[in-house]
Each structure stands twice: as C-alpha cells, then as structure tokens.
Amino acid sequence: SYELTQPPSVSVSPGQTARIICSGDALPKQYAYWYQQKPGQAPVLLIYKDSQRPSRIPERFSGSSSGTTVTLTISGVQAEDEAHYYCHSADSSSTYEVFGGGTKLTVL
Amino acid sequence: EVQLLESGGGLVQPGGSLRLSCAVSGFTFSRYAMTWVRQAPGKGLEWVSSIGGSSNNTYYADSVKGRFTISRDNSKNTLYLQMNSLRVEDTAVYYCTPFDVWGRGTLVTVSS
C-alpha cells in the first residue's frame, strides 16, 4: 500500500523557520495538501495543490515540491503554531487517498 | 458560511452497525467529491472513503472495504457512511470533508 512519510517531530525556537518534509513515490504525479491540527480541534487546510495557500491562512505558511518530496515551511514560527501537521496526497492511480503519519511541531 | 455537521456516532458492540450522516450547508454540495476521514484516539488521520459529486465513483480504504458503504443524497445536501461488522479498531472520530473545510467530527466507539 502507498505511504507518505513525515518526521514524527520537529522543534524550533520562536521566530525561526520550521520545515516539515513529506516523501512519497507518487508525489511527482499527485498534488499534496497540508493540514494543521491542534488538540481537540478538526484539521485546518494550510496548503493545497503543493503550494497554494487559502486566503485565510497567514503568509508565513508556504509549500513547495521537488521530485518525491513536498515541504511545508513555516517562517517566523509563533507559539500558536505548535500543533500536529499532516501531509495528504493520492496514490499514482488516484484510487487511494493517503495521509502522512503526522509531525508534532514544538515551539521551544 | 460553510458548515459540515456530522452525526450518528455512539457506542456499539463489535459486529454491530452504525450509520453516520453529514449535513452540509454553505456550498453547492453536488459539485464536490466528499470524503470520510477518521482519527483513532491519540493517532493520526486515516482516509476511510470518498465519493464523487454524482455518486458515480466510490473509493474505500482496504481496512473498511466490504464493511462500509459511502453514499450521498444531493437533494438533502447530506453525506452518509453505513458501517457494518464494526471492529474495536474502528473506534475513532469520523470527519466528513471535501478537504478544504472540515466538520467537528462524530465519535464512534466499538467496545463490548
């Protein structure tokens, strides 16, 4: 079965830049999406189609793609950004949707 | 304002059935593919099932194939998930979503 791989955790100091990488064999063919989830809340879409940001999402969140990896970059991290982040995409035949295992971002 | 309101969760014994509903408002429901995603306690997100806007295509995760059935009623702006032969490992919060907006979820607990 198809898998997306993310690091379990990332730590960064306030004001620094956090990068969360997601890897998967079908990512060159399929768009990736990123979500933020805080405890007890539903996920929130941060990035769609690899690098597009919904208007309500702060500009410090950005996405990029290169080969079999996609990256979520959070510039000028704030304490409120501490959360779990999930990447999402589809397999090469668009039959299955898949989520990465999630990355816990800790703001030191 | 876009709203998705899931309902139908609850406590059920292993082998039992539940039907989840998701009432949608604020966008043209029939134009969008819809998806059920679940999250077991303390775990990550897991895709469960998706359906095309006109119900012509349905897709299932291997873990629920043959047990769960996704459907929709575009006249009622409602998405459904019929869950049969429930297992302890199906315990989770179930979200309905077109992916750019999410409901608050409904908790399904499978336990004897």
Short mmCIF file of C-alpha atoms in Angstrom, two decimals:
data_model
loop_
_atom_site.label_atom_id
_atom_site.label_comp_id
_atom_site.label_asym_id
_atom_site.label_seq_id
_atom_site.Cartn_x
_atom_site.Cartn_y
_atom_site.Cartn_z
CA SER A 1 0.00 0.00 0.00
CA TYR A 2 1.09 3.56 -0.68
CA GLU A 3 2.63 5.59 2.14
CA LEU A 4 3.61 9.16 2.84
CA THR A 5 6.50 9.59 5.27
CA GLN A 6 6.92 12.54 7.65
CA PRO A 7 9.24 13.03 10.63
CA PRO A 8 7.40 12.39 13.91
CA SER A 9 8.61 15.62 15.44
CA VAL A 10 10.25 18.96 14.65
CA SER A 11 11.37 21.55 17.19
CA VAL A 12 12.11 25.20 16.53
CA SER A 13 12.57 28.40 18.52
CA PRO A 14 10.13 31.31 18.13
CA GLY A 15 10.96 33.46 15.12
CA GLN A 16 12.93 30.70 13.39
CA THR A 17 11.91 28.75 10.29
CA ALA A 18 10.43 25.28 10.51
CA ARG A 19 10.47 22.87 7.59
CA ILE A 20 8.47 19.65 7.52
CA ILE A 21 9.25 17.25 4.69
CA CYS A 22 6.85 14.62 3.36
CA SER A 23 8.04 11.94 0.96
CA GLY A 24 6.14 9.59 -1.32
CA ASP A 25 6.76 7.87 -4.63
CA ALA A 26 3.66 9.30 -6.33
CA LEU A 27 4.27 12.92 -5.33
CA PRO A 28 5.73 13.82 -8.74
CA LYS A 29 2.31 12.89 -10.23
CA GLN A 30 -0.11 13.90 -7.49
CA TYR A 31 -0.75 17.15 -5.68
CA ALA A 32 -0.03 17.37 -1.96
CA TYR A 33 -2.04 19.08 0.73
CA TRP A 34 -1.05 20.15 4.23
CA TYR A 35 -3.22 20.43 7.35
CA GLN A 36 -2.71 21.80 10.83
CA GLN A 37 -4.44 20.18 13.77
CA LYS A 38 -4.45 21.47 17.32
CA PRO A 39 -5.58 19.33 20.27
CA GLY A 40 -9.31 18.74 20.37
CA GLN A 41 -9.87 20.52 17.06
CA ALA A 42 -10.59 19.47 13.50
CA PRO A 43 -7.82 19.74 10.90
CA VAL A 44 -7.41 23.01 9.02
CA LEU A 45 -6.23 23.16 5.40
CA LEU A 46 -2.99 25.14 5.15
CA ILE A 47 -1.74 24.39 1.64
CA TYR A 48 -3.40 22.84 -1.40
CA LYS A 49 -2.02 21.72 -4.76
CA ASP A 50 1.55 21.67 -3.40
CA SER A 51 1.97 25.41 -2.91
CA GLN A 52 -1.37 27.24 -2.96
CA ARG A 53 -2.47 28.92 0.24
CA PRO A 54 -6.13 29.63 1.14
CA SER A 55 -6.73 33.33 1.67
CA ARG A 56 -7.44 32.90 5.37
CA ILE A 57 -4.03 31.26 6.05
CA PRO A 58 -1.14 33.54 7.15
CA GLU A 59 1.61 34.17 4.61
CA ARG A 60 4.23 32.59 6.90
CA PHE A 61 2.92 29.20 5.78
CA SER A 62 4.20 28.06 2.38
CA GLY A 63 4.53 24.84 0.44
CA SER A 64 6.91 23.56 -2.21
CA SER A 65 7.52 20.41 -4.20
CA SER A 66 10.59 18.71 -5.59
CA GLY A 67 10.53 15.22 -7.02
CA THR A 68 9.28 12.71 -4.47
CA THR A 69 9.17 15.20 -1.60
CA VAL A 70 7.00 18.13 -0.62
CA THR A 71 7.88 20.63 2.08
CA LEU A 72 5.80 22.76 4.41
CA THR A 73 7.73 25.83 5.52
CA ILE A 74 6.67 27.99 8.43
CA SER A 75 8.60 31.24 8.53
CA GLY A 76 8.86 33.25 11.73
CA VAL A 77 7.32 30.50 13.85
CA GLN A 78 4.99 31.67 16.59
CA ALA A 79 3.96 29.90 19.78
CA GLU A 80 0.45 29.44 18.35
CA ASP A 81 1.91 27.32 15.54
CA GLU A 82 2.59 24.47 17.95
CA ALA A 83 0.41 21.69 16.55
CA HIS A 84 0.39 18.49 14.52
CA TYR A 85 0.89 18.84 10.78
CA TYR A 86 -0.22 16.27 8.21
CA CYS A 87 0.56 15.90 4.54
CA HIS A 88 -2.02 14.28 2.24
CA SER A 89 -1.98 13.06 -1.32
CA ALA A 90 -3.21 10.22 -3.53
CA ASP A 91 -1.59 7.12 -4.99
CA SER A 92 -0.50 7.17 -8.62
CA SER A 93 -3.81 5.74 -9.88
CA SER A 94 -5.91 8.16 -7.82
CA THR A 95 -7.64 5.21 -6.15
CA TYR A 96 -6.50 5.77 -2.59
CA GLU A 97 -6.07 8.95 -0.57
CA VAL A 98 -3.24 8.81 1.94
CA PHE A 99 -2.17 10.86 4.94
CA GLY A 100 1.31 11.04 6.33
CA GLY A 101 1.75 9.93 9.91
CA GLY A 102 1.86 13.49 11.17
CA THR A 103 4.57 15.75 12.56
CA LYS A 104 4.39 17.32 16.00
CA LEU A 105 5.82 20.83 15.84
CA THR A 106 7.17 22.01 19.18
CA VAL A 107 7.94 25.69 19.66
CA LEU A 108 10.74 25.85 22.22
CA GLU B 1 -20.64 30.21 5.79
CA VAL B 2 -19.66 26.62 5.03
CA GLN B 3 -20.81 24.13 7.65
CA LEU B 4 -20.49 20.38 7.94
CA LEU B 5 -22.28 18.69 10.81
CA GLU B 6 -21.59 15.02 11.45
CA SER B 7 -23.96 12.89 13.50
CA GLY B 8 -24.79 9.27 14.23
CA GLY B 9 -21.79 8.28 16.29
CA GLY B 10 -22.04 6.41 19.55
CA LEU B 11 -21.18 3.23 21.43
CA VAL B 12 -21.69 -0.05 19.60
CA GLN B 13 -20.64 -3.62 20.26
CA PRO B 14 -18.19 -5.44 17.98
CA GLY B 15 -20.04 -6.80 14.98
CA GLY B 16 -22.68 -4.09 15.19
CA SER B 17 -23.67 -1.37 12.74
CA LEU B 18 -23.93 2.40 12.70
CA ARG B 19 -24.93 4.95 10.06
CA LEU B 20 -23.14 8.29 10.11
CA SER B 21 -24.61 11.37 8.48
CA CYS B 22 -23.04 14.67 7.49
CA ALA B 23 -25.32 17.63 6.81
CA VAL B 24 -23.70 20.24 4.61
CA SER B 25 -24.54 23.89 4.00
CA GLY B 26 -22.88 26.93 2.50
CA PHE B 27 -21.66 25.47 -0.79
CA THR B 28 -23.03 23.61 -3.81
CA PHE B 29 -22.82 20.13 -2.36
CA SER B 30 -23.43 18.22 -5.61
CA ARG B 31 -20.37 19.75 -7.27
CA TYR B 32 -17.91 18.36 -4.76
CA ALA B 33 -16.44 14.96 -4.07
CA MET B 34 -16.79 14.18 -0.39
CA THR B 35 -14.68 12.09 1.94
CA TRP B 36 -14.81 10.44 5.34
CA VAL B 37 -11.59 10.61 7.36
CA ARG B 38 -11.16 9.09 10.81
CA GLN B 39 -8.80 9.58 13.70
CA ALA B 40 -8.34 6.95 16.39
CA PRO B 41 -7.66 8.28 19.91
CA GLY B 42 -4.15 9.71 20.05
CA LYS B 43 -3.41 8.69 16.46
CA GLY B 44 -3.10 10.37 13.08
CA LEU B 45 -5.58 10.94 10.29
CA GLU B 46 -6.73 7.95 8.23
CA TRP B 47 -8.64 8.19 4.95
CA VAL B 48 -11.74 5.97 5.00
CA SER B 49 -13.80 6.55 1.85
CA SER B 50 -14.58 9.05 -0.89
CA ILE B 51 -17.47 9.58 -3.30
CA GLY B 52 -17.78 11.65 -6.46
CA GLY B 53 -20.20 14.52 -6.76
CA SER B 54 -22.80 12.50 -8.65
CA SER B 55 -22.19 9.27 -6.69
CA ASN B 56 -20.78 7.64 -9.81
CA ASN B 57 -17.47 6.75 -8.19
CA THR B 58 -16.78 5.41 -4.72
CA TYR B 59 -13.47 4.52 -3.14
CA TYR B 60 -12.59 2.72 0.07
CA ALA B 61 -9.54 2.10 2.22
CA ASP B 62 -8.60 -1.58 2.36
CA SER B 63 -9.31 -1.56 6.10
CA VAL B 64 -13.04 -0.90 5.56
CA LYS B 65 -13.72 -2.34 2.09
CA GLY B 66 -16.67 -4.71 2.15
CA ARG B 67 -17.86 -3.43 5.54
CA PHE B 68 -18.51 0.28 4.98
CA THR B 69 -20.64 1.94 2.30
CA ILE B 70 -20.46 5.63 1.41
CA SER B 71 -23.42 7.36 -0.20
CA ARG B 72 -24.91 10.81 -0.65
CA ASP B 73 -28.25 12.48 -1.20
CA ASN B 74 -27.65 15.66 -3.15
CA SER B 75 -31.29 16.71 -2.73
CA LYS B 76 -30.73 16.77 1.03
CA ASN B 77 -27.10 18.01 0.97
CA THR B 78 -26.18 15.02 3.10
CA LEU B 79 -23.33 12.51 3.07
CA TYR B 80 -23.64 9.09 4.69
CA LEU B 81 -21.42 6.28 5.89
CA GLN B 82 -23.04 2.92 6.62
CA MET B 83 -20.70 0.96 8.85
CA ASN B 84 -21.32 -2.78 9.31
CA SER B 85 -19.36 -5.54 11.05
CA LEU B 86 -17.70 -2.96 13.26
CA ARG B 87 -14.43 -3.82 14.96
CA VAL B 88 -12.69 -2.42 18.03
CA GLU B 89 -10.11 -0.86 15.71
CA ASP B 90 -12.83 1.21 14.02
CA THR B 91 -13.05 3.31 17.19
CA ALA B 92 -12.30 6.88 16.12
CA VAL B 93 -13.62 10.36 15.50
CA TYR B 94 -15.10 10.37 11.99
CA TYR B 95 -14.88 13.59 9.97
CA CYS B 96 -16.64 14.40 6.72
CA THR B 97 -14.83 16.79 4.42
CA PRO B 98 -14.30 17.99 0.88
CA PHE B 99 -10.74 18.55 2.20
CA ASP B 100 -10.75 22.35 2.21
CA VAL B 101 -13.10 22.52 5.17
CA TRP B 102 -13.81 20.01 7.92
CA GLY B 103 -16.66 19.24 10.30
CA ARG B 104 -16.10 18.78 14.02
CA GLY B 105 -16.47 15.02 13.74
CA THR B 106 -18.54 12.37 15.46
CA LEU B 107 -17.10 9.78 17.85
CA VAL B 108 -17.63 6.11 17.16
CA THR B 109 -16.70 3.73 19.98
CA VAL B 110 -16.71 -0.01 19.34
CA SER B 111 -16.49 -1.90 22.59
CA SER B 112 -18.11 -4.77 24.43
#
